Short mmCIF file of C-alpha atoms (C1' of nucleotides) in Angstrom, two decimals:
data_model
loop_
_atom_site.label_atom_id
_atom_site.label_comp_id
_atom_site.label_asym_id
_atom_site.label_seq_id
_atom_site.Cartn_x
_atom_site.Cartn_y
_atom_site.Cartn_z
CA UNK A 1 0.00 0.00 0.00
CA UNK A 2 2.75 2.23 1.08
CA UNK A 3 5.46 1.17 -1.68
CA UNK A 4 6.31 3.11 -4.66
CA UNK A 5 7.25 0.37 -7.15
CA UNK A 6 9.77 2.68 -9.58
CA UNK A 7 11.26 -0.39 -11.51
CA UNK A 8 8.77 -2.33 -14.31
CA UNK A 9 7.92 -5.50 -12.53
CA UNK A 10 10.35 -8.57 -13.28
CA UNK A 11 9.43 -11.52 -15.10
CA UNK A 12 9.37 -13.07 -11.61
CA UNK A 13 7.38 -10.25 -10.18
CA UNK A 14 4.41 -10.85 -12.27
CA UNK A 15 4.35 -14.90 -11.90
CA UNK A 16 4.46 -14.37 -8.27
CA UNK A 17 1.52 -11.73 -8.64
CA UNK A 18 -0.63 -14.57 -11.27
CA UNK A 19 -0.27 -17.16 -8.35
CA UNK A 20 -1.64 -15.08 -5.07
CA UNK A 21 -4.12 -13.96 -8.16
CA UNK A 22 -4.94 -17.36 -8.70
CA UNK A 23 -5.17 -18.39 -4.82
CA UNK A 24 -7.06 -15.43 -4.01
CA UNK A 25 -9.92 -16.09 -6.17
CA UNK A 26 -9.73 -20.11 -4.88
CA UNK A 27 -9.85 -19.47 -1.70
CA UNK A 28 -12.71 -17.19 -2.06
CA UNK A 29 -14.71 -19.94 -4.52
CA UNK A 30 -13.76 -23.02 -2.20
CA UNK A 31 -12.14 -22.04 0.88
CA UNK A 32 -8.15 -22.30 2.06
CA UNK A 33 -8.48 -26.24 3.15
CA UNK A 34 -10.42 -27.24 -0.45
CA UNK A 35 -8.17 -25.02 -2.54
CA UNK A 36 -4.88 -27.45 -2.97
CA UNK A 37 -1.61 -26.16 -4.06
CA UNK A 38 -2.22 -28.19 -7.22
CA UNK A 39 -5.00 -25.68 -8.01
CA UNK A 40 -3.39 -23.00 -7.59
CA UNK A 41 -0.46 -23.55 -9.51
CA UNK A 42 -2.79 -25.03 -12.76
CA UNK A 43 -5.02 -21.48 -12.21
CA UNK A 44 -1.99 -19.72 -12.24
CA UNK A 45 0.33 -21.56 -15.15
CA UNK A 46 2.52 -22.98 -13.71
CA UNK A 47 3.98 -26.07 -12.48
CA UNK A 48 3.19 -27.44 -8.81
CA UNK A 49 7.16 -27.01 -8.10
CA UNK A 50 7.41 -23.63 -9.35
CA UNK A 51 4.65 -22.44 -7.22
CA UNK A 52 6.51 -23.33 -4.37
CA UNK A 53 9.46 -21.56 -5.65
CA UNK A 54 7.60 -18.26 -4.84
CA UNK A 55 5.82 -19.54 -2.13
CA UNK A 56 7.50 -21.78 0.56
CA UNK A 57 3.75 -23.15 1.97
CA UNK A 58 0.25 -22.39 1.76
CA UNK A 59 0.50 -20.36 4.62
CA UNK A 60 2.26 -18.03 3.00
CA UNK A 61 -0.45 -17.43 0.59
CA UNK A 62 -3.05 -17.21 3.39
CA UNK A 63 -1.10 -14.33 4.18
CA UNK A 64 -1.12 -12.84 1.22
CA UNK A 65 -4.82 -13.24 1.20
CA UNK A 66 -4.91 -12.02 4.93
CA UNK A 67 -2.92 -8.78 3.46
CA UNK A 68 -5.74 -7.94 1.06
CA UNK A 69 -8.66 -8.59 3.55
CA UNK A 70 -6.94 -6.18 6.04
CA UNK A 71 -6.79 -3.59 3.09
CA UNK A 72 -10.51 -3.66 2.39
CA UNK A 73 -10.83 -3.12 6.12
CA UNK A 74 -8.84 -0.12 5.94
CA UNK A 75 -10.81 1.15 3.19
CA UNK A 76 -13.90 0.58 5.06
CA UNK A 77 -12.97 2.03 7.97
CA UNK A 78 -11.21 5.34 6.83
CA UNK A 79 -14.87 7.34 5.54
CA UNK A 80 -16.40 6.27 8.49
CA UNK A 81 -13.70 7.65 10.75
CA UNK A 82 -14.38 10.59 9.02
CA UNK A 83 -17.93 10.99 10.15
CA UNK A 84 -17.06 9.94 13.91
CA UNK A 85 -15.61 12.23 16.40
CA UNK A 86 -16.69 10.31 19.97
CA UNK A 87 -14.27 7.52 20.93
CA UNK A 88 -17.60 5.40 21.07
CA UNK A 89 -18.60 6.21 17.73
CA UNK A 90 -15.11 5.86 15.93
CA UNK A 91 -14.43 2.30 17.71
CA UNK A 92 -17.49 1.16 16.77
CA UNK A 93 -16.85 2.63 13.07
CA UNK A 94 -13.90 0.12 12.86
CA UNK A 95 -15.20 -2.77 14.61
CA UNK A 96 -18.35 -2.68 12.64
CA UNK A 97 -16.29 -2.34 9.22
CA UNK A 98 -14.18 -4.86 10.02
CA UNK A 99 -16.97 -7.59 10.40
CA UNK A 100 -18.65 -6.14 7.34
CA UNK A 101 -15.30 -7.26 5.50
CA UNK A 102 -14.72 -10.71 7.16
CA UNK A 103 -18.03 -11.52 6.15
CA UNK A 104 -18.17 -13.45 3.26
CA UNK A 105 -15.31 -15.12 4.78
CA UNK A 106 -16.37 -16.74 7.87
CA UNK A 107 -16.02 -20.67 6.95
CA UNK A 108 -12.49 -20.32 6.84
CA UNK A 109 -11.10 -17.73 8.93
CA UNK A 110 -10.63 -19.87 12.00
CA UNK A 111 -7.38 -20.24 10.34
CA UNK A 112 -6.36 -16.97 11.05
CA UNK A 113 -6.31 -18.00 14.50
CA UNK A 114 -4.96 -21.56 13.99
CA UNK A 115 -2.07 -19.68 12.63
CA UNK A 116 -2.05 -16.92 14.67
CA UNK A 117 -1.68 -18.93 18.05
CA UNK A 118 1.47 -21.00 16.16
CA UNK A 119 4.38 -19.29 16.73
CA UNK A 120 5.86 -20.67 13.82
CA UNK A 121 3.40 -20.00 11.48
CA UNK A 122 4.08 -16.49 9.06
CA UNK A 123 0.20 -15.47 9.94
CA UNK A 124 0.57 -14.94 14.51
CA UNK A 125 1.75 -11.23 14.88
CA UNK A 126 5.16 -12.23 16.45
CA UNK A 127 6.22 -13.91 13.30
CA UNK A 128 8.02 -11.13 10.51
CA UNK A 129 5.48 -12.15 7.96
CA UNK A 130 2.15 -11.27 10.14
CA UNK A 131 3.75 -8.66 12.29
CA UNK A 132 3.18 -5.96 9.38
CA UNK A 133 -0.73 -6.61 9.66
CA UNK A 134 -0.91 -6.65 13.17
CA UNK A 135 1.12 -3.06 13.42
CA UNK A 136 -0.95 -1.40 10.69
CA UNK A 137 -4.05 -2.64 12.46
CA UNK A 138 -3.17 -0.99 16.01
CA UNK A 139 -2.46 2.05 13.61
CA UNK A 140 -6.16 2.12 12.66
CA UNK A 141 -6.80 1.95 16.39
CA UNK A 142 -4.15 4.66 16.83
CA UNK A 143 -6.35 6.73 14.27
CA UNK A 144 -9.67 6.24 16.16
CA UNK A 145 -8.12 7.46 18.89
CA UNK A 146 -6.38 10.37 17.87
CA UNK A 147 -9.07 12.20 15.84
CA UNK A 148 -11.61 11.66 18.89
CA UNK A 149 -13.06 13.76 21.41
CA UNK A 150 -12.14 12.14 24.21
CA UNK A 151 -9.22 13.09 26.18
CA UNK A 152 -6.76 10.35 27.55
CA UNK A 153 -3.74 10.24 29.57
CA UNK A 154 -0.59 9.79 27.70
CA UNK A 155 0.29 6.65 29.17
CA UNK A 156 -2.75 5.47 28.56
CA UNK A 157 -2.95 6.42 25.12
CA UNK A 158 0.50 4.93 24.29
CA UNK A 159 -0.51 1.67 25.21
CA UNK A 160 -4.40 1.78 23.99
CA UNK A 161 -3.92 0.81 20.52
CA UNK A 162 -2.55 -2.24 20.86
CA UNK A 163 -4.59 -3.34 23.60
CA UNK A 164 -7.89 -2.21 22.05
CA UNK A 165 -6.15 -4.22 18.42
CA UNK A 166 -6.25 -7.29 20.82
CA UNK A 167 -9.70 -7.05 22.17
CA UNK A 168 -10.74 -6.93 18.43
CA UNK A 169 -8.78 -10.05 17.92
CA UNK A 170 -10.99 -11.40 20.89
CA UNK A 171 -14.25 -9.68 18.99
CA UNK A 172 -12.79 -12.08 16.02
CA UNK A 173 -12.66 -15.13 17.91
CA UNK A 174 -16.08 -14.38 18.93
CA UNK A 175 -17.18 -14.12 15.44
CA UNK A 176 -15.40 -17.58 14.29
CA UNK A 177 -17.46 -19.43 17.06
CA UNK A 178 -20.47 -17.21 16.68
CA UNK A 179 -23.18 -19.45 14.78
CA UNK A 180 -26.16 -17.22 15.63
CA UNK A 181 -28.01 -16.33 12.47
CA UNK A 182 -26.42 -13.21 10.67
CA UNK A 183 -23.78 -13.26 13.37
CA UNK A 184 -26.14 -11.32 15.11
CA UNK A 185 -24.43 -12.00 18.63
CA UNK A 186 -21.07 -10.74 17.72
CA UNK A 187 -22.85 -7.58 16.32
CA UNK A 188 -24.64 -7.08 19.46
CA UNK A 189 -21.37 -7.82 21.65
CA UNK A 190 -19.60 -5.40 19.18
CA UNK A 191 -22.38 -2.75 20.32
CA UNK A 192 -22.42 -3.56 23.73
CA UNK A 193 -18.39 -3.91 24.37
CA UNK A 194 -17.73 -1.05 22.88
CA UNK A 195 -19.43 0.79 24.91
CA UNK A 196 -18.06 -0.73 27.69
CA UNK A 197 -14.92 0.06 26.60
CA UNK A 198 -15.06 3.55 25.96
CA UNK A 199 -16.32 3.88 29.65
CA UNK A 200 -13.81 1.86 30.56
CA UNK A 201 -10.99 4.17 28.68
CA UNK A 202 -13.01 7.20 30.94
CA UNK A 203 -13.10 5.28 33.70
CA UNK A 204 -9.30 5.24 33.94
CA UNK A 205 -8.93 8.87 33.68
CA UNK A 206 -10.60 9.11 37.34
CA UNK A 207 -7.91 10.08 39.78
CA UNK A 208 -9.94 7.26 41.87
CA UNK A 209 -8.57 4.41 40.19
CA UNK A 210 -5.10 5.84 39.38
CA UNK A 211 -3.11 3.54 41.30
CA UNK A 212 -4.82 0.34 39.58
CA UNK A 213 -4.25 2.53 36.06
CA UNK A 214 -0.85 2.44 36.28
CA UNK A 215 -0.25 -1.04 37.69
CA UNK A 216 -2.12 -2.31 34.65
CA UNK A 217 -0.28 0.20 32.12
CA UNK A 218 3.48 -0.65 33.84
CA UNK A 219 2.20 -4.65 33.44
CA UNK A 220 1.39 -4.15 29.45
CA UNK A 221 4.29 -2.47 29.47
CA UNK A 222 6.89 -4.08 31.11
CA UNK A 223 5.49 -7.64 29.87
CA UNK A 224 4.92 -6.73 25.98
CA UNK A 225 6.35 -9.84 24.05
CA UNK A 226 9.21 -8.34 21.71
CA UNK A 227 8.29 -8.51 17.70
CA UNK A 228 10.66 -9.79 15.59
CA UNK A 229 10.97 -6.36 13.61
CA UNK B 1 -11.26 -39.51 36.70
CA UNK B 2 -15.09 -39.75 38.35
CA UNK B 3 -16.10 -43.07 36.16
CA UNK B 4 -16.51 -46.51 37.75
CA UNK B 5 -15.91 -49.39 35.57
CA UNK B 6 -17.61 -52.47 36.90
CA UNK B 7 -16.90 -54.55 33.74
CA UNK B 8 -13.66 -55.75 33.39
CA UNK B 9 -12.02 -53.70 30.01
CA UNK B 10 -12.98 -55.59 26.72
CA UNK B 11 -9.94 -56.27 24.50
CA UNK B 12 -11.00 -53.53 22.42
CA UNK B 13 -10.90 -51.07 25.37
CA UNK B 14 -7.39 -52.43 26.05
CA UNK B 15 -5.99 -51.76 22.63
CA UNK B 16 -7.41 -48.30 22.33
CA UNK B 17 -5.72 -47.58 25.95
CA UNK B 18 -2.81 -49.54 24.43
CA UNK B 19 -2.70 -46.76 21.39
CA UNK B 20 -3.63 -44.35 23.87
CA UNK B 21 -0.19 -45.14 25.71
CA UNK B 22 1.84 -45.41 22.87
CA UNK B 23 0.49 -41.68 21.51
CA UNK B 24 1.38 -40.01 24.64
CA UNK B 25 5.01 -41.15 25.23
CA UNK B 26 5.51 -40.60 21.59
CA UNK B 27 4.38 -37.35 21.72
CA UNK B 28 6.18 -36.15 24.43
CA UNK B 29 9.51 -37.95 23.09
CA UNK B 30 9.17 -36.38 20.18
CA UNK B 31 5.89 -33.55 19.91
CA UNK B 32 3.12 -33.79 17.88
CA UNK B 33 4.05 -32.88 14.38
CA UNK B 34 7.20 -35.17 14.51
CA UNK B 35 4.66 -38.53 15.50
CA UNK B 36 3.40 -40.03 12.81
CA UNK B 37 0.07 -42.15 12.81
CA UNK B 38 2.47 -45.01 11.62
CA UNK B 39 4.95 -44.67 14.66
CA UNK B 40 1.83 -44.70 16.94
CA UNK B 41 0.37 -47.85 15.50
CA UNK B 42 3.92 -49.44 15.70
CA UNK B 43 4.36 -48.83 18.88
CA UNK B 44 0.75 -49.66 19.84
CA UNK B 45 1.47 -52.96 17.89
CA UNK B 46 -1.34 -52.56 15.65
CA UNK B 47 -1.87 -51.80 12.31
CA UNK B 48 -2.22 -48.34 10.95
CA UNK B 49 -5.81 -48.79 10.04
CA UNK B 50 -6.62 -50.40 13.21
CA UNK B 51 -5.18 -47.64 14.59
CA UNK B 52 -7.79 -45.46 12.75
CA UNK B 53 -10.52 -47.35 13.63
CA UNK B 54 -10.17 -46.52 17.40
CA UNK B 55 -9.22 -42.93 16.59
CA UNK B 56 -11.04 -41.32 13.67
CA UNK B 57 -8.20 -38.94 13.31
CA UNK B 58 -4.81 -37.97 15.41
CA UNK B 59 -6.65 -34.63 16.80
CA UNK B 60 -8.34 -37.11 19.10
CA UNK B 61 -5.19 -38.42 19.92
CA UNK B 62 -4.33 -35.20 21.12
CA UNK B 63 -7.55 -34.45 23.28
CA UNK B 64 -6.55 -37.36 25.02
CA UNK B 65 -3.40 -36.17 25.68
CA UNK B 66 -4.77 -32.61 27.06
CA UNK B 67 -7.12 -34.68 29.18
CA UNK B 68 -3.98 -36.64 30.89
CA UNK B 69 -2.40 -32.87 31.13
CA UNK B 70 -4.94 -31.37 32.78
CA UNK B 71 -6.15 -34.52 35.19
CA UNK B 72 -1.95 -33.32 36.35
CA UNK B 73 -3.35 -29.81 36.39
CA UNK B 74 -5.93 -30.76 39.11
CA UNK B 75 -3.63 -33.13 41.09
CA UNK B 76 -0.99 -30.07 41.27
CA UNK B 77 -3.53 -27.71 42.07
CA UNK B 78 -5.95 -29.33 44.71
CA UNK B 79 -3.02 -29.62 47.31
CA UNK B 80 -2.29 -26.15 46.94
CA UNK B 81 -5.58 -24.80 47.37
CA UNK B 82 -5.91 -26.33 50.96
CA UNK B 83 -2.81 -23.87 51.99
CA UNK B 84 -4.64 -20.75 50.43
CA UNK B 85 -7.18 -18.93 52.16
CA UNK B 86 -7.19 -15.44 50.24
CA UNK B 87 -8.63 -15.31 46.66
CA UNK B 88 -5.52 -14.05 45.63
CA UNK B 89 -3.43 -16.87 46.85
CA UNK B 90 -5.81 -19.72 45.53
CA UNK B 91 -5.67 -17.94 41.87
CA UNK B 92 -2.13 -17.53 41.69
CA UNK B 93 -1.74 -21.47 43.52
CA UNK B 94 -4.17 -22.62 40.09
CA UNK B 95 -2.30 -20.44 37.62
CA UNK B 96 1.44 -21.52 39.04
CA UNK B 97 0.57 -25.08 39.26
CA UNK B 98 -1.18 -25.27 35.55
CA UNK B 99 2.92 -23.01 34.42
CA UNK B 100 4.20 -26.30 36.10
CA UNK B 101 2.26 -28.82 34.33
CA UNK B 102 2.59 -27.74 31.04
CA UNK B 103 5.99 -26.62 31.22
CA UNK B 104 7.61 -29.50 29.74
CA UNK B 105 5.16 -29.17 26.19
CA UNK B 106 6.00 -25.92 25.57
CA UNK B 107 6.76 -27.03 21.70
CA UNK B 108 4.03 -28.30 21.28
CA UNK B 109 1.59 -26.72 23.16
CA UNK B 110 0.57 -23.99 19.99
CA UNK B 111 -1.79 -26.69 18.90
CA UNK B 112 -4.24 -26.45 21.55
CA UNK B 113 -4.91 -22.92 20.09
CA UNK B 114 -4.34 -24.13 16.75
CA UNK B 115 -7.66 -26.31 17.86
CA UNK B 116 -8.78 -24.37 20.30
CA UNK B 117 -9.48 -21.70 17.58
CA UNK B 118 -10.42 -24.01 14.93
CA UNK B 119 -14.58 -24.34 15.33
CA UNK B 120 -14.23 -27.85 13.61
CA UNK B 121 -11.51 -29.16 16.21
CA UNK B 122 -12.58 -31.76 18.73
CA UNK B 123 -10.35 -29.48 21.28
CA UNK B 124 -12.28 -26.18 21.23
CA UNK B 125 -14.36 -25.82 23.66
CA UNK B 126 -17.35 -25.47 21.70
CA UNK B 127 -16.61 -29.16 20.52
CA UNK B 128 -17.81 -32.02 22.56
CA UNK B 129 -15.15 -33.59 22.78
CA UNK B 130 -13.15 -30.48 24.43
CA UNK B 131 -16.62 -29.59 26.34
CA UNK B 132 -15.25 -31.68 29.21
CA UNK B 133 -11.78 -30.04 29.61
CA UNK B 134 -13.03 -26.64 29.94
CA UNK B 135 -15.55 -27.24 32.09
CA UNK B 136 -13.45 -29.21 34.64
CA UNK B 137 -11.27 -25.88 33.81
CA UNK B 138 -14.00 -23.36 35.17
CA UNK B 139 -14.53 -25.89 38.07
CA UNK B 140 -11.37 -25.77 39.24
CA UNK B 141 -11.88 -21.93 39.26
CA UNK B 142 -15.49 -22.38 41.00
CA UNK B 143 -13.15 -24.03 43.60
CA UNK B 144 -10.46 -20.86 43.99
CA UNK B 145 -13.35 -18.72 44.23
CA UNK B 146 -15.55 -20.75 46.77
CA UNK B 147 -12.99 -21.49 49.38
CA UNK B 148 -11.51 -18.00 49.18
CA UNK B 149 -11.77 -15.83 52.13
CA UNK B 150 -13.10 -12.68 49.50
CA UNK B 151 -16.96 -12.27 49.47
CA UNK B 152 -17.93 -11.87 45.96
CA UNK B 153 -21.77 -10.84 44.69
CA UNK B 154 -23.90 -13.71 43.32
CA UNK B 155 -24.58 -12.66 40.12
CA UNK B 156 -20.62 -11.61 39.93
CA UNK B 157 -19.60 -15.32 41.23
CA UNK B 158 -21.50 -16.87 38.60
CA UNK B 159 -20.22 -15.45 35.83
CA UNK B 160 -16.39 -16.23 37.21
CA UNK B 161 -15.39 -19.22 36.99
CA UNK B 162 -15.95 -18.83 32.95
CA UNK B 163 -14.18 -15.65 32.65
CA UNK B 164 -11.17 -16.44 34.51
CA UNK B 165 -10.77 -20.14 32.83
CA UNK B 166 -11.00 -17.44 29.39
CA UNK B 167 -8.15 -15.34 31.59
CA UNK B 168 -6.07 -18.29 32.17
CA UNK B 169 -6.05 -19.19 28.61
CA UNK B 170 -5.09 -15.66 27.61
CA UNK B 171 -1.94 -16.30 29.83
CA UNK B 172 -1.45 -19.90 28.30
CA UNK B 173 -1.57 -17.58 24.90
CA UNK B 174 1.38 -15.55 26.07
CA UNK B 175 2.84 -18.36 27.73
CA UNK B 176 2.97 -19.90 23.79
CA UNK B 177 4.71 -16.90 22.90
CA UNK B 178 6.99 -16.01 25.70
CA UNK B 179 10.90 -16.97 24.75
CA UNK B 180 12.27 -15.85 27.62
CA UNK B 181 14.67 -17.51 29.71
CA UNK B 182 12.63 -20.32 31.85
CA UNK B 183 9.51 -18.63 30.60
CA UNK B 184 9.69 -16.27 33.26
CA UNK B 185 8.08 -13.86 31.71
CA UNK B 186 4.81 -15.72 31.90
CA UNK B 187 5.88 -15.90 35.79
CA UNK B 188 5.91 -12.35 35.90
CA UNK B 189 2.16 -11.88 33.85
CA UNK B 190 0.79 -14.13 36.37
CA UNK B 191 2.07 -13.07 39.49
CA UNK B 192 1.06 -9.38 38.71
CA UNK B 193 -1.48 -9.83 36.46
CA UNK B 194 -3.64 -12.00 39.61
CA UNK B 195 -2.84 -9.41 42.30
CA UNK B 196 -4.89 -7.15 39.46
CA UNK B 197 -7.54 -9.67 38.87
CA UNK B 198 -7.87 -10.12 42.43
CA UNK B 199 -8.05 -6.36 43.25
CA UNK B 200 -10.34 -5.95 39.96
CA UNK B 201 -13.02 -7.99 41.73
CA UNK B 202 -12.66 -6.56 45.13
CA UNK B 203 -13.27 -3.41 43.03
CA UNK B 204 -16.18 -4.69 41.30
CA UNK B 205 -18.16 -5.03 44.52
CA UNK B 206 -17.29 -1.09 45.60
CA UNK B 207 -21.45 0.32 44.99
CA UNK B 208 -19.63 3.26 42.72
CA UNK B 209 -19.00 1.14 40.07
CA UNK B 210 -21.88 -0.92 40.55
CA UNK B 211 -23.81 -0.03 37.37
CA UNK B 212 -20.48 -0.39 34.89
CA UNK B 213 -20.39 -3.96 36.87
CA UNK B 214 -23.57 -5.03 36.23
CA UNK B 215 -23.48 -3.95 32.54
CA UNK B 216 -20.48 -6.48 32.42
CA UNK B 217 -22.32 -8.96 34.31
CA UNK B 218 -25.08 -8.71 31.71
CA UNK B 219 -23.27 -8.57 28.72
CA UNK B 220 -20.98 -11.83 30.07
CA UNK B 221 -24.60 -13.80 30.80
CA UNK B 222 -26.74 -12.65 27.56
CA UNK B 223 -23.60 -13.29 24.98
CA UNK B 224 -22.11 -16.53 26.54
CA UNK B 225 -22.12 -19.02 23.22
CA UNK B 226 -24.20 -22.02 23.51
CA UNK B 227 -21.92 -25.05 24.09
CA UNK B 228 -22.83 -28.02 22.58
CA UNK B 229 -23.63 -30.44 25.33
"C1'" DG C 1 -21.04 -56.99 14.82
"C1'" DT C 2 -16.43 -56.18 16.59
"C1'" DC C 3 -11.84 -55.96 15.26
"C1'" DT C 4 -7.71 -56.03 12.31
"C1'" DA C 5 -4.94 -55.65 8.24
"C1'" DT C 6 -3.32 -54.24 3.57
"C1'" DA C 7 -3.39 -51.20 -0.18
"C1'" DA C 8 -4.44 -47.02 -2.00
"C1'" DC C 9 -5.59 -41.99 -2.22
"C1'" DC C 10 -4.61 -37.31 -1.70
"C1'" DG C 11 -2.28 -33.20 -0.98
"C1'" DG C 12 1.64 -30.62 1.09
"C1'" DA C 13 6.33 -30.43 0.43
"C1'" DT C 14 11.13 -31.45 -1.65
"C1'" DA C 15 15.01 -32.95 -5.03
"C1'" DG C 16 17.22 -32.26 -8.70
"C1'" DA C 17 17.49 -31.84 -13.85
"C1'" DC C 18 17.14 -28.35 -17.41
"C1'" DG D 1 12.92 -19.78 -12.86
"C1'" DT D 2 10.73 -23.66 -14.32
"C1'" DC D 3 9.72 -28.35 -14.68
"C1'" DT D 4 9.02 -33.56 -13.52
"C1'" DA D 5 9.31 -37.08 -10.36
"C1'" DT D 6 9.12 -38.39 -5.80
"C1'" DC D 7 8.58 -38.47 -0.87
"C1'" DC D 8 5.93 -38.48 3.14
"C1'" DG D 9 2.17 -38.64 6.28
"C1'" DG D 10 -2.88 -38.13 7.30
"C1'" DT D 11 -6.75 -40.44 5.90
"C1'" DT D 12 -9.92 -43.80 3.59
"C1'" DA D 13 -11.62 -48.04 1.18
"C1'" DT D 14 -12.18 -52.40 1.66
"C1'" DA D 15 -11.63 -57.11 2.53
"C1'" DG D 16 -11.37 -60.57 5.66
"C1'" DA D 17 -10.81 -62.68 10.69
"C1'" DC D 18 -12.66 -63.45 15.12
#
DNA sequence: GTCTATAACCGGATAGAC
DNA sequence: GTCTATCCGGTTATAGAC
């Protein structure tokens, strides 16, 4: 999203670029488990082995696939932003966009987490290959927070995104195990968290509760797993 | 644990608990990934597909294994409990003692997430088959909680047990993660993160705060996914 | 009908030639 | 960079033994 791509692509570029095209669209027709590597590479032209020249596993072109979901999300979420200017509203502008865009998904995204609770696997957050997605979507977080109303303390607010990108996570894993009709439950725990969470965030401004602020800030801080960046 | 067995074990039961055997060492000689279906029927002396007829796939296999792990859980934990009398020193007694038990599968221990997350997997606990597991989990919590010298409000203690069994697998999450030295990390979540749980509740009974409680109480009750028993 | 075995299938991954 | 041939392991089909 962010590159500037001055050089024509390479011969190898654009075979690399037909065989994410190629898994993209198969994973969207039949799902990551039914789409076989075999599939891809025929969809794509090219041999079996020469897929895996670009791509050392499958995983890899979950992530890939991953990459593009998260950009929709980000696409989604931006206009709404706009329109938002409580913390309430502008959280619940991203959490709502984001399970707008998972949507058609939902069969196979408990992969996502299969992955990203496998600390080998490219897809968890620790992992160089998934870290990107995971940083760009506490930025969005970062966003909501910045351009709202509400005031928080800086502490706070340096830690917030990232905390508030892992209670979506949780909002996610909701979602894979929701089988209410619609998904209806994870849109009403979406509504009703949220709002929990924004009084939470004002909550923690009270000089009351200072002393149990900071504990908790100096324990996400002092305990934050390093990322292999 | 809790079943009688009046009937002497059929040879059927006897091979299955001979494959049973056989899974377990091999697993924790050589993890998950590296035992092959093959190596367990070998060493079960029985055939592969004999081996597949008592276990419709090696996930099951697996389940067993988390069943032996946390039947150790419980016998760590129970002894530990009769020392504690504060709600803070029970939690921390089931949280050290489960560190403990699981220590030695660190490598392998991503897969219980990997299932855990995965809606089809006989280990989430949405699945029968891992139905059991977590619910002994939350008992073992029920326990912490009942024997603990902190009063806690009914509708507060009911909803409990559940969210701290979800806590404790947030810190086996981290725990997956964590690469440092002796895991101590983990050690250090736990130890400060249950001084905050324990002071969390204590706070949750202060009348201030009692509406923001009971909109967590009531979001916790009316969003709780159906399990499948 | 309960149990056991052999052979095969399928798909992810790798080796090595061109 | 690209291919073909092959491996390897989870899983299944199926036939026969007890």
């Amino acid at each position: 999203m962010a590159e500037s791509d001055p050089q024509p692509p390479s011969k190898g570029e654009r075979t690399k670029e037909r065989i994410v095209a190629a898994a993209l669209e198969l994973f969207r027709a039949h799902g990551y488990e039914a789409t076989t590597m075999r599939m891809v590479a025929e969809a794509a032209g090219v041999s079996l082995g020469n897929a895996y020249y670009y791509f050392e596993n499958k995983d890899l072109l979950l992530a890939a696939f991953y990459r593009e979901v998260h950009e929709a999300h980000v696409a989604e979420a931006r206009p709404l932003l706009g329109k938002q200017r409580t913390l309430h509203g502008r959280l619940l502008a991203v959490l709502q966009s984001k399970l707008v865009v998972i949507e058609p998904y939902h069969r196979f995204s408990a992969l996502m987490f299969r992955s990203a609770a496998d600390p080998e696997s490219p897809l968890n957050p620790f992992h160089p290959a998934g870290a990107d997605i995971a940083r760009e979507g506490e930025a969005l977080f970062a966003d909501a927070l910045a351009g709202s109303s509400t005031k928080v303390p800086k502490d706070l607010a340096a830690e917030l995104p990232s905390l508030l990108w892992t209670y979506s996570m949780g909002i996610v894993l909701y979602w894979i195990h929701d089988r209410s009709p619609g998904h209806q439950k994870t849109h009403a725990l979406v509504e009703r968290s949220v709002e929990l969470v924004a009084s939470s965030i004002k909550l923690a401004s009270n000089p009351l509760l200072r002393p149990f602020r900071r504990k908790v800030i100096e324990l996400v801080r002092d305990l934050r797993l390093p990322s292999p960046g």
